[in-house]
């Protein structure tokens, strides 16, 4: 048995695993962080909101989708799409304010609330520069709660040629240094978190014991820098040495929840959130029942596929019955979200933003009669600006009115005005998979099929 000291805990390593004895944060960390009021305020917000998190998803979790979801739940922690640190740093050097705003902007019609900007990169200088821009916007155009480092994306463009994302799991010391650069770049005002996998296929682990040991080493090394104590762990390995697409990397490797649960139990001084295959509020609750030591659960595709099923998240997961900021029906959501679209179009132009803004509504009525008809109507509304420009005619009808008109034609009033309370504990059962952990809900399967068809059209 070997004993080592690290910044926050006395660790006893045995052949059977890891046991931890917390002795408190290092003196330097206490002084460094507790004296920064802005940091502590953001940290408190982060710790409260992380019970449920929206996972970062490229081409989905943009400011429009996050704005829509904030109308449904005021407590959930919202993650941005990944922003490449080198691209953001380059635009800063070029003094291209338009491009910087494209990367970082949040919805302006209402506060985005608890939100995290995810950065991707492996260069400490670029990550430090990017973090400084995230943290310090004198004009108040964005206000993120924390910054996250992507150590989980298995895409060949990221983990291969880009040498970051999941590839960084092989370089825990580098990750420790990168997160330090991000923290210092933010003027020590932003909490830094890390999203990772349980490992990669590079080490060709013979059993789960070796895989878990490698995961512990990664987390232990990163946390030893005194900056990161918050990890979001996708319960699959990242396959980097086979020709798997990012979509396959989210389904082919089996989920191993037990390794993330064990990590949360054996590292009590860290905040561990679980990610991967969680498709409903019911399954979020189930994760906490299986492992009360978890700090949170992160959901991606299920929120994109059927966001309204999470309309009771504030009451069920946060015990928050205040309804002053969230919508009471999907009709009210369309009304309020329409104002967001009108604002965005006035600011940026309908041709630039309409399709992106309407994409956020695609899954709002999943499972309801004529939901497909409504999606088609949204596509038609999205194509109008280019068509009108080609025809030399620009309509004066606000997009908000077109959205409401389409909803009225496609969906009945019972659906449009149904209150979130209809999503009772009993109704959560229909979202339960009734299979093993690796099964996916119908909503997610259908969403994945639509997404695959869209990608095929783009590459055709």
Short mmCIF file of C-alpha atoms in Angstrom, two decimals:
data_model
loop_
_atom_site.label_atom_id
_atom_site.label_comp_id
_atom_site.label_asym_id
_atom_site.label_seq_id
_atom_site.Cartn_x
_atom_site.Cartn_y
_atom_site.Cartn_z
CA UNK A 1 0.00 0.00 0.00
CA UNK A 2 1.27 3.44 -0.95
CA UNK A 3 0.29 6.76 0.60
CA UNK A 4 0.56 10.11 -1.14
CA UNK A 5 -0.48 13.66 -0.35
CA UNK A 6 -2.24 15.79 -2.89
CA UNK A 7 -3.59 19.31 -2.63
CA UNK A 8 -6.95 18.45 -1.16
CA UNK A 9 -6.80 14.95 0.22
CA UNK A 10 -4.67 12.28 1.80
CA UNK A 11 -4.87 9.32 -0.57
CA UNK A 12 -4.24 5.69 0.26
CA UNK A 13 -3.80 3.56 -2.81
CA UNK A 14 -4.17 -0.17 -2.49
CA UNK A 15 -4.22 -2.99 -5.00
CA UNK A 16 -8.00 -3.02 -4.76
CA UNK A 17 -8.53 0.66 -5.53
CA UNK A 18 -8.40 4.11 -4.00
CA UNK A 19 -9.62 5.38 -0.66
CA UNK A 20 -9.57 9.03 0.25
CA UNK A 21 -9.32 10.94 3.51
CA UNK A 22 -10.12 14.59 3.06
CA UNK A 23 -7.84 17.01 4.88
CA UNK A 24 -9.13 20.23 3.29
CA UNK A 25 -7.98 22.54 0.53
CA UNK A 26 -4.43 23.81 0.47
CA UNK A 27 -3.77 27.10 2.25
CA UNK A 28 -2.80 28.84 -0.99
CA UNK A 29 -6.01 27.74 -2.68
CA UNK A 30 -8.15 28.96 0.23
CA UNK A 31 -6.46 32.38 0.17
CA UNK A 32 -6.51 32.62 -3.62
CA UNK A 33 -10.18 31.79 -4.09
CA UNK A 34 -11.96 32.93 -0.93
CA UNK A 35 -10.66 36.48 -1.35
CA UNK A 36 -12.28 36.81 -4.79
CA UNK A 37 -15.95 37.71 -4.36
CA UNK A 38 -16.74 37.39 -8.05
CA UNK A 39 -15.23 33.92 -8.19
CA UNK A 40 -17.16 32.79 -5.11
CA UNK A 41 -20.43 34.15 -6.45
CA UNK A 42 -20.00 32.26 -9.70
CA UNK A 43 -18.91 29.13 -7.85
CA UNK A 44 -22.06 29.18 -5.71
CA UNK A 45 -24.19 29.53 -8.86
CA UNK A 46 -22.33 26.66 -10.51
CA UNK A 47 -22.70 24.35 -7.52
CA UNK A 48 -26.43 24.98 -7.30
CA UNK A 49 -27.20 24.66 -11.01
CA UNK A 50 -25.16 21.55 -11.85
CA UNK A 51 -27.81 19.12 -10.57
CA UNK A 52 -28.95 19.03 -14.20
CA UNK A 53 -26.74 20.24 -17.04
CA UNK A 54 -27.31 20.67 -20.75
CA UNK A 55 -24.39 18.93 -22.45
CA UNK A 56 -22.35 20.89 -25.01
CA UNK A 57 -23.34 19.83 -28.54
CA UNK A 58 -21.89 21.28 -31.71
CA UNK A 59 -24.50 22.93 -33.95
CA UNK A 60 -27.17 22.58 -31.27
CA UNK A 61 -26.44 24.28 -27.96
CA UNK A 62 -26.05 27.73 -29.45
CA UNK A 63 -27.49 30.88 -27.87
CA UNK A 64 -30.89 30.23 -29.46
CA UNK A 65 -31.34 26.75 -28.01
CA UNK A 66 -30.05 27.90 -24.63
CA UNK A 67 -32.51 30.81 -24.64
CA UNK A 68 -35.39 28.45 -25.45
CA UNK A 69 -34.38 26.03 -22.70
CA UNK A 70 -34.07 28.84 -20.16
CA UNK A 71 -37.75 29.58 -20.77
CA UNK A 72 -38.50 26.01 -19.62
CA UNK A 73 -36.15 25.77 -16.64
CA UNK A 74 -34.47 28.63 -14.79
CA UNK A 75 -32.13 26.40 -12.73
CA UNK A 76 -30.55 24.02 -15.23
CA UNK A 77 -26.87 24.65 -16.06
CA UNK A 78 -26.50 25.42 -19.77
CA UNK A 79 -23.33 24.56 -21.71
CA UNK A 80 -22.41 26.28 -24.96
CA UNK A 81 -21.17 24.63 -28.09
CA UNK A 82 -17.42 24.08 -28.00
CA UNK A 83 -15.49 27.16 -29.08
CA UNK A 84 -11.98 26.52 -30.44
CA UNK A 85 -9.58 28.61 -28.36
CA UNK A 86 -7.26 29.23 -31.30
CA UNK A 87 -10.12 30.64 -33.41
CA UNK A 88 -11.28 32.93 -30.60
CA UNK A 89 -7.73 34.07 -29.84
CA UNK A 90 -7.13 34.79 -33.54
CA UNK A 91 -10.27 36.91 -33.87
CA UNK A 92 -9.22 38.83 -30.76
CA UNK A 93 -5.84 39.58 -32.30
CA UNK A 94 -7.53 40.60 -35.55
CA UNK A 95 -9.83 42.82 -33.50
CA UNK A 96 -12.84 41.30 -35.28
CA UNK A 97 -15.60 42.11 -32.81
CA UNK A 98 -18.31 40.61 -35.00
CA UNK A 99 -16.64 37.20 -35.01
CA UNK A 100 -15.93 37.34 -31.27
CA UNK A 101 -19.61 38.04 -30.62
CA UNK A 102 -20.54 35.15 -32.90
CA UNK A 103 -18.55 32.82 -30.66
CA UNK A 104 -19.61 34.20 -27.29
CA UNK A 105 -22.98 35.95 -27.54
CA UNK A 106 -25.90 34.94 -25.36
CA UNK A 107 -29.59 35.64 -25.84
CA UNK A 108 -30.28 39.30 -25.10
CA UNK A 109 -34.04 39.17 -24.43
CA UNK A 110 -33.52 37.65 -20.98
CA UNK A 111 -30.63 36.65 -18.73
CA UNK A 112 -29.15 33.31 -19.70
CA UNK A 113 -28.52 32.55 -16.03
CA UNK A 114 -26.18 29.75 -15.02
CA UNK A 115 -24.15 28.89 -18.12
CA UNK A 116 -20.74 27.52 -19.05
CA UNK A 117 -18.61 28.36 -22.07
CA UNK A 118 -16.74 25.30 -23.31
CA UNK A 119 -13.31 25.82 -24.88
CA UNK A 120 -11.33 23.36 -26.94
CA UNK A 121 -7.58 23.54 -27.32
CA UNK A 122 -4.20 22.34 -26.16
CA UNK A 123 -2.16 25.55 -26.14
CA UNK A 124 -2.00 27.34 -22.77
CA UNK A 125 -1.40 30.77 -24.34
CA UNK A 126 -4.43 30.52 -26.62
CA UNK A 127 -6.62 29.12 -23.85
CA UNK A 128 -5.50 31.89 -21.53
CA UNK A 129 -6.31 34.57 -24.13
CA UNK A 130 -9.69 33.02 -24.90
CA UNK A 131 -10.54 32.78 -21.20
CA UNK A 132 -9.67 36.44 -20.70
CA UNK A 133 -12.23 37.40 -23.34
CA UNK A 134 -14.90 35.15 -21.83
CA UNK A 135 -14.36 36.62 -18.37
CA UNK A 136 -13.98 40.30 -19.21
CA UNK A 137 -16.58 41.85 -21.48
CA UNK A 138 -16.86 45.48 -20.54
CA UNK A 139 -20.04 45.91 -22.58
CA UNK A 140 -21.87 43.14 -20.72
CA UNK A 141 -22.78 41.17 -23.83
CA UNK A 142 -22.15 37.84 -22.11
CA UNK A 143 -21.90 36.66 -18.54
CA UNK A 144 -20.85 33.03 -18.18
CA UNK A 145 -20.75 31.26 -14.83
CA UNK A 146 -17.70 29.09 -15.59
CA UNK A 147 -15.36 27.96 -18.35
CA UNK A 148 -15.01 24.29 -19.30
CA UNK A 149 -12.11 22.51 -21.01
CA UNK A 150 -13.13 19.86 -23.53
CA UNK A 151 -11.26 16.63 -22.80
CA UNK A 152 -13.97 14.32 -24.12
CA UNK A 153 -14.69 14.99 -27.79
CA UNK A 154 -13.57 11.98 -29.90
CA UNK A 155 -14.00 13.65 -33.31
CA UNK A 156 -10.98 13.04 -35.58
CA UNK A 157 -10.94 16.78 -36.35
CA UNK A 158 -10.56 17.50 -32.63
CA UNK A 159 -8.84 14.52 -31.02
CA UNK A 160 -6.88 13.63 -34.17
CA UNK A 161 -5.58 16.57 -36.19
CA UNK A 162 -6.53 19.02 -33.46
CA UNK A 163 -4.70 17.09 -30.72
CA UNK A 164 -7.23 18.13 -28.08
CA UNK A 165 -10.61 16.89 -26.90
CA UNK A 166 -10.42 13.25 -25.78
CA UNK A 167 -6.76 13.07 -26.85
CA UNK A 168 -5.95 15.23 -23.80
CA UNK A 169 -6.87 12.36 -21.48
CA UNK A 170 -3.47 10.92 -22.36
CA UNK A 171 -1.83 14.13 -21.07
CA UNK A 172 -3.18 14.83 -17.55
CA UNK A 173 -0.20 17.01 -16.61
CA UNK A 174 -0.81 19.16 -19.67
CA UNK A 175 -4.49 19.42 -18.77
CA UNK A 176 -3.53 20.58 -15.29
CA UNK A 177 -1.35 23.30 -16.84
CA UNK A 178 -4.03 24.27 -19.36
CA UNK A 179 -6.65 24.75 -16.67
CA UNK A 180 -4.22 26.88 -14.69
CA UNK A 181 -3.70 29.06 -17.79
CA UNK A 182 -7.47 29.37 -18.20
CA UNK A 183 -7.95 30.32 -14.55
CA UNK A 184 -5.22 32.95 -14.66
CA UNK A 185 -6.47 34.20 -18.04
CA UNK A 186 -9.85 34.85 -16.46
CA UNK A 187 -8.11 37.02 -13.83
CA UNK A 188 -8.93 34.23 -11.36
CA UNK A 189 -12.58 35.22 -11.52
CA UNK A 190 -14.02 32.15 -13.28
CA UNK A 191 -14.38 28.58 -11.99
CA UNK A 192 -12.75 26.12 -14.41
CA UNK A 193 -14.30 22.69 -15.03
CA UNK A 194 -13.26 19.70 -17.15
CA UNK A 195 -15.44 17.42 -19.28
CA UNK A 196 -13.85 14.06 -20.04
CA UNK A 197 -14.50 10.40 -20.78
CA UNK A 198 -13.72 7.44 -18.52
CA UNK A 199 -10.72 6.82 -20.78
CA UNK A 200 -9.66 6.11 -24.36
CA UNK A 201 -8.89 2.96 -26.30
CA UNK A 202 -5.23 3.95 -26.66
CA UNK A 203 -4.17 2.05 -23.55
CA UNK A 204 -6.04 -1.11 -24.55
CA UNK A 205 -7.08 -1.86 -20.97
CA UNK A 206 -7.56 -5.52 -20.19
CA UNK A 207 -10.21 -4.93 -17.53
CA UNK A 208 -12.23 -2.22 -15.84
CA UNK A 209 -9.86 -2.11 -12.89
CA UNK A 210 -7.03 -0.82 -15.08
CA UNK A 211 -9.40 1.59 -16.84
CA UNK A 212 -10.56 2.98 -13.50
CA UNK A 213 -7.00 3.34 -12.27
CA UNK A 214 -6.15 5.41 -15.35
CA UNK A 215 -9.26 7.58 -14.82
CA UNK A 216 -8.24 8.17 -11.21
CA UNK A 217 -4.76 9.19 -12.32
CA UNK A 218 -6.21 11.68 -14.79
CA UNK A 219 -8.60 13.24 -12.28
CA UNK A 220 -6.02 13.17 -9.49
CA UNK A 221 -3.37 14.90 -11.61
CA UNK A 222 -5.70 17.60 -12.95
CA UNK A 223 -7.12 18.35 -9.49
CA UNK A 224 -3.64 18.56 -7.98
CA UNK A 225 -3.16 21.93 -9.68
CA UNK A 226 -5.59 23.51 -7.19
CA UNK A 227 -7.80 24.98 -9.95
CA UNK A 228 -10.27 22.24 -10.92
CA UNK A 229 -12.50 20.32 -8.54
CA UNK A 230 -15.43 19.89 -10.93
CA UNK A 231 -15.55 17.15 -13.59
CA UNK A 232 -18.25 16.05 -16.02
CA UNK A 233 -17.52 12.43 -16.91
CA UNK A 234 -19.04 10.68 -19.92
CA UNK A 235 -19.37 7.04 -18.87
CA UNK A 236 -17.91 5.65 -22.11
CA UNK A 237 -14.38 5.38 -23.41
CA UNK A 238 -13.46 7.48 -26.44
CA UNK A 239 -12.49 5.27 -29.37
CA UNK A 240 -9.65 7.07 -31.16
CA UNK A 241 -7.97 4.24 -33.06
CA UNK A 242 -10.90 2.95 -35.09
CA UNK A 243 -12.85 4.71 -37.80
CA UNK A 244 -15.84 5.61 -35.64
CA UNK A 245 -17.87 8.75 -36.22
CA UNK A 246 -18.63 11.06 -33.28
CA UNK A 247 -22.19 9.68 -33.31
CA UNK A 248 -20.89 6.09 -33.08
CA UNK A 249 -18.57 7.15 -30.26
CA UNK A 250 -21.69 8.15 -28.34
CA UNK A 251 -23.30 4.73 -28.76
CA UNK A 252 -20.87 1.93 -29.68
CA UNK A 253 -18.65 1.94 -26.55
CA UNK A 254 -20.74 0.52 -23.67
CA UNK A 255 -21.77 2.76 -20.79
CA UNK A 256 -19.99 2.01 -17.53
CA UNK A 257 -21.88 4.06 -14.98
CA UNK A 258 -20.38 2.11 -12.12
CA UNK A 259 -16.93 3.61 -12.77
CA UNK A 260 -18.26 7.17 -12.55
CA UNK A 261 -20.26 6.28 -9.42
CA UNK A 262 -17.14 4.84 -7.84
CA UNK A 263 -15.18 7.97 -8.75
CA UNK A 264 -17.79 10.16 -7.03
CA UNK A 265 -17.68 7.99 -3.91
CA UNK A 266 -13.92 7.76 -3.67
CA UNK A 267 -13.20 11.40 -4.48
CA UNK A 268 -15.62 13.14 -2.09
CA UNK A 269 -13.71 16.42 -2.25
CA UNK A 270 -14.45 16.66 -5.98
CA UNK A 271 -17.75 17.37 -7.73
CA UNK A 272 -18.47 14.63 -10.26
CA UNK A 273 -21.33 14.84 -12.75
CA UNK A 274 -22.32 11.85 -14.87
CA UNK A 275 -22.96 12.05 -18.62
CA UNK A 276 -24.03 9.58 -21.27
CA UNK A 277 -27.32 7.84 -22.06
CA UNK A 278 -29.46 9.78 -19.57
CA UNK A 279 -32.72 10.48 -21.40
CA UNK A 280 -35.27 11.82 -18.90
CA UNK A 281 -35.88 13.37 -15.50
CA UNK A 282 -36.71 9.88 -14.31
CA UNK A 283 -33.24 8.67 -15.27
CA UNK A 284 -31.59 11.71 -13.68
CA UNK A 285 -33.36 10.81 -10.42
CA UNK A 286 -32.33 7.19 -10.89
CA UNK A 287 -28.66 8.20 -11.16
CA UNK A 288 -28.88 10.06 -7.83
CA UNK A 289 -30.57 7.05 -6.24
CA UNK A 290 -27.81 4.77 -7.46
CA UNK A 291 -25.09 7.20 -6.36
CA UNK A 292 -26.08 10.04 -3.98
CA UNK A 293 -22.49 11.29 -4.07
CA UNK A 294 -22.93 12.57 -7.65
CA UNK A 295 -22.97 16.35 -7.96
CA UNK A 296 -25.10 16.28 -11.08
CA UNK A 297 -26.24 14.63 -14.28
CA UNK A 298 -25.55 15.99 -17.77
CA UNK A 299 -28.08 15.43 -20.56
CA UNK A 300 -27.51 16.17 -24.24
CA UNK A 301 -29.48 14.47 -26.98
CA UNK A 302 -32.62 13.94 -24.89
CA UNK A 303 -32.89 17.69 -24.23
CA UNK A 304 -32.43 18.43 -27.93
CA UNK A 305 -34.87 15.71 -28.97
CA UNK A 306 -37.68 16.45 -26.50
CA UNK A 307 -36.99 19.51 -24.33
CA UNK A 308 -40.55 19.83 -22.97
CA UNK A 309 -40.26 16.54 -21.06
CA UNK A 310 -37.88 18.45 -18.76
CA UNK A 311 -40.42 21.20 -18.05
CA UNK A 312 -40.77 19.96 -14.45
CA UNK A 313 -37.02 19.99 -13.81
CA UNK A 314 -37.12 22.99 -11.46
CA UNK A 315 -39.79 21.44 -9.24
CA UNK A 316 -38.57 17.83 -9.35
CA UNK A 317 -34.78 18.25 -9.25
CA UNK A 318 -34.32 21.63 -7.56
CA UNK A 319 -37.41 21.70 -5.31
CA UNK A 320 -38.16 25.12 -6.76
CA UNK A 321 -41.89 25.87 -7.04
CA UNK A 322 -41.49 29.51 -8.07
CA UNK A 323 -42.96 29.97 -11.53
CA UNK A 324 -42.28 33.64 -12.19
CA UNK A 325 -39.65 33.11 -14.88
CA UNK A 326 -40.61 29.90 -16.68
CA UNK A 327 -43.42 29.36 -19.16
CA UNK A 328 -46.74 27.75 -18.22
CA UNK A 329 -47.37 26.18 -21.64
CA UNK A 330 -45.73 25.61 -24.99
CA UNK A 331 -47.92 28.33 -26.49
CA UNK A 332 -46.43 30.82 -24.02
CA UNK A 333 -42.97 29.50 -24.89
CA UNK A 334 -43.59 30.15 -28.59
CA UNK A 335 -44.79 33.68 -27.79
CA UNK A 336 -41.75 34.54 -25.70
CA UNK A 337 -39.28 32.75 -27.94
CA UNK A 338 -40.76 34.54 -30.95
CA UNK A 339 -39.76 37.86 -29.39
CA UNK A 340 -36.21 36.52 -29.15
CA UNK A 341 -36.22 35.62 -32.85
CA UNK A 342 -37.57 39.05 -33.83
CA UNK A 343 -34.84 40.74 -31.79
CA UNK A 344 -32.13 38.57 -33.35
CA UNK A 345 -33.40 39.22 -36.87
CA UNK A 346 -33.54 42.94 -36.30
CA UNK A 347 -29.96 42.89 -35.01
CA UNK A 348 -28.33 40.44 -37.43
CA UNK A 349 -30.75 40.02 -40.33
CA UNK A 350 -33.23 37.22 -41.03
CA UNK A 351 -31.02 35.54 -43.62
CA UNK A 352 -28.22 35.07 -41.11
CA UNK A 353 -30.12 33.86 -38.05
CA UNK A 354 -33.60 32.56 -38.86
CA UNK A 355 -32.74 28.94 -39.65
CA UNK A 356 -30.51 28.69 -36.58
CA UNK A 357 -33.15 30.26 -34.36
CA UNK A 358 -35.97 28.00 -35.57
CA UNK A 359 -33.85 24.87 -35.21
CA UNK A 360 -34.21 25.19 -31.44
CA UNK A 361 -37.97 24.51 -31.72
CA UNK A 362 -37.73 21.31 -33.78
CA UNK A 363 -38.18 18.91 -30.84
CA UNK A 364 -40.62 20.98 -28.77
CA UNK A 365 -43.70 18.89 -29.68
CA UNK A 366 -42.08 15.48 -29.95
CA UNK A 367 -44.61 12.70 -29.55
CA UNK A 368 -47.61 14.92 -30.23
CA UNK A 369 -49.94 14.47 -33.20
CA UNK A 370 -48.84 16.56 -36.20
CA UNK A 371 -45.43 17.37 -34.66
CA UNK A 372 -43.79 16.45 -37.97
CA UNK A 373 -46.15 18.82 -39.79
CA UNK A 374 -45.02 21.61 -37.45
CA UNK A 375 -41.35 20.83 -38.09
CA UNK A 376 -41.97 21.06 -41.84
CA UNK A 377 -43.72 24.40 -41.32
CA UNK A 378 -40.69 25.67 -39.40
CA UNK A 379 -38.43 24.61 -42.27
CA UNK A 380 -40.63 26.52 -44.68
CA UNK A 381 -40.53 29.63 -42.48
CA UNK A 382 -36.76 29.29 -42.24
CA UNK A 383 -36.35 29.25 -46.02
CA UNK A 384 -38.49 32.38 -46.61
CA UNK A 385 -35.79 35.09 -46.24
CA UNK A 386 -33.56 33.70 -49.00
CA UNK A 387 -36.53 32.97 -51.22
CA UNK A 388 -37.92 36.48 -50.74
CA UNK A 389 -34.55 38.06 -51.44
CA UNK A 390 -34.28 36.04 -54.63
CA UNK A 391 -37.77 37.15 -55.67
CA UNK A 392 -37.07 40.76 -54.77
CA UNK A 393 -39.78 40.88 -52.14
CA UNK A 394 -39.16 41.19 -48.37
CA UNK A 395 -42.16 40.42 -46.16
CA UNK A 396 -42.89 42.70 -43.22
CA UNK A 397 -44.50 39.90 -41.18
CA UNK A 398 -42.43 39.27 -38.03
CA UNK A 399 -41.11 35.75 -37.64
CA UNK A 400 -42.86 35.52 -34.26
CA UNK A 401 -46.24 35.78 -35.98
CA UNK A 402 -45.31 33.12 -38.53
CA UNK A 403 -44.31 30.73 -35.72
CA UNK A 404 -47.60 31.19 -33.87
CA UNK A 405 -49.61 30.85 -37.07
CA UNK A 406 -47.86 27.58 -37.92
CA UNK A 407 -48.43 26.21 -34.42
CA UNK A 408 -52.13 27.12 -34.53
CA UNK A 409 -52.59 25.35 -37.86
CA UNK A 410 -50.63 22.22 -37.01
CA UNK A 411 -51.38 21.55 -33.34
CA UNK A 412 -54.54 21.46 -31.25
CA UNK A 413 -55.21 23.75 -28.30
CA UNK A 414 -55.01 20.94 -25.75
CA UNK A 415 -51.37 20.38 -26.72
CA UNK A 416 -50.48 24.05 -27.05
CA UNK A 417 -51.92 25.08 -23.67
CA UNK A 418 -51.11 21.95 -21.63
CA UNK A 419 -49.34 22.86 -18.40
CA UNK A 420 -46.03 21.29 -17.33
CA UNK A 421 -47.81 19.75 -14.32
CA UNK A 422 -49.19 17.13 -16.69
CA UNK A 423 -45.70 15.68 -16.62
CA UNK A 424 -46.36 13.94 -13.31
CA UNK A 425 -44.17 11.35 -11.68
CA UNK A 426 -46.33 8.65 -13.26
CA UNK A 427 -45.91 10.07 -16.76
CA UNK A 428 -42.12 9.92 -16.37
CA UNK A 429 -42.51 6.18 -16.69
CA UNK A 430 -43.12 6.48 -20.44
CA UNK A 431 -39.60 7.90 -20.78
CA UNK A 432 -38.10 5.01 -18.88
CA UNK A 433 -36.29 2.69 -21.27
CA UNK A 434 -37.19 -0.57 -19.49
CA UNK A 435 -33.97 -2.00 -20.86
CA UNK A 436 -30.31 -1.86 -19.95
CA UNK A 437 -28.31 1.34 -19.54
CA UNK A 438 -27.20 1.34 -23.17
CA UNK A 439 -30.71 1.59 -24.65
CA UNK A 440 -31.98 4.98 -25.84
CA UNK A 441 -35.42 6.54 -25.66
CA UNK A 442 -37.68 6.73 -28.71
CA UNK A 443 -37.27 10.52 -28.79
CA UNK A 444 -33.49 10.25 -28.97
CA UNK A 445 -33.57 7.51 -31.60
CA UNK A 446 -35.87 9.55 -33.85
CA UNK A 447 -33.81 12.70 -33.29
CA UNK A 448 -30.62 10.85 -34.22
CA UNK A 449 -32.23 9.51 -37.39
CA UNK A 450 -33.34 13.02 -38.42
CA UNK A 451 -29.90 14.39 -37.69
CA UNK A 452 -28.28 11.66 -39.77
CA UNK A 453 -30.57 12.43 -42.72
CA UNK A 454 -29.71 16.14 -42.44
CA UNK A 455 -25.98 15.38 -42.44
CA UNK A 456 -26.38 13.14 -45.49
CA UNK A 457 -28.18 15.95 -47.35
CA UNK A 458 -25.37 18.37 -46.53
CA UNK A 459 -22.68 16.01 -47.85
CA UNK A 460 -24.68 14.89 -50.91
#
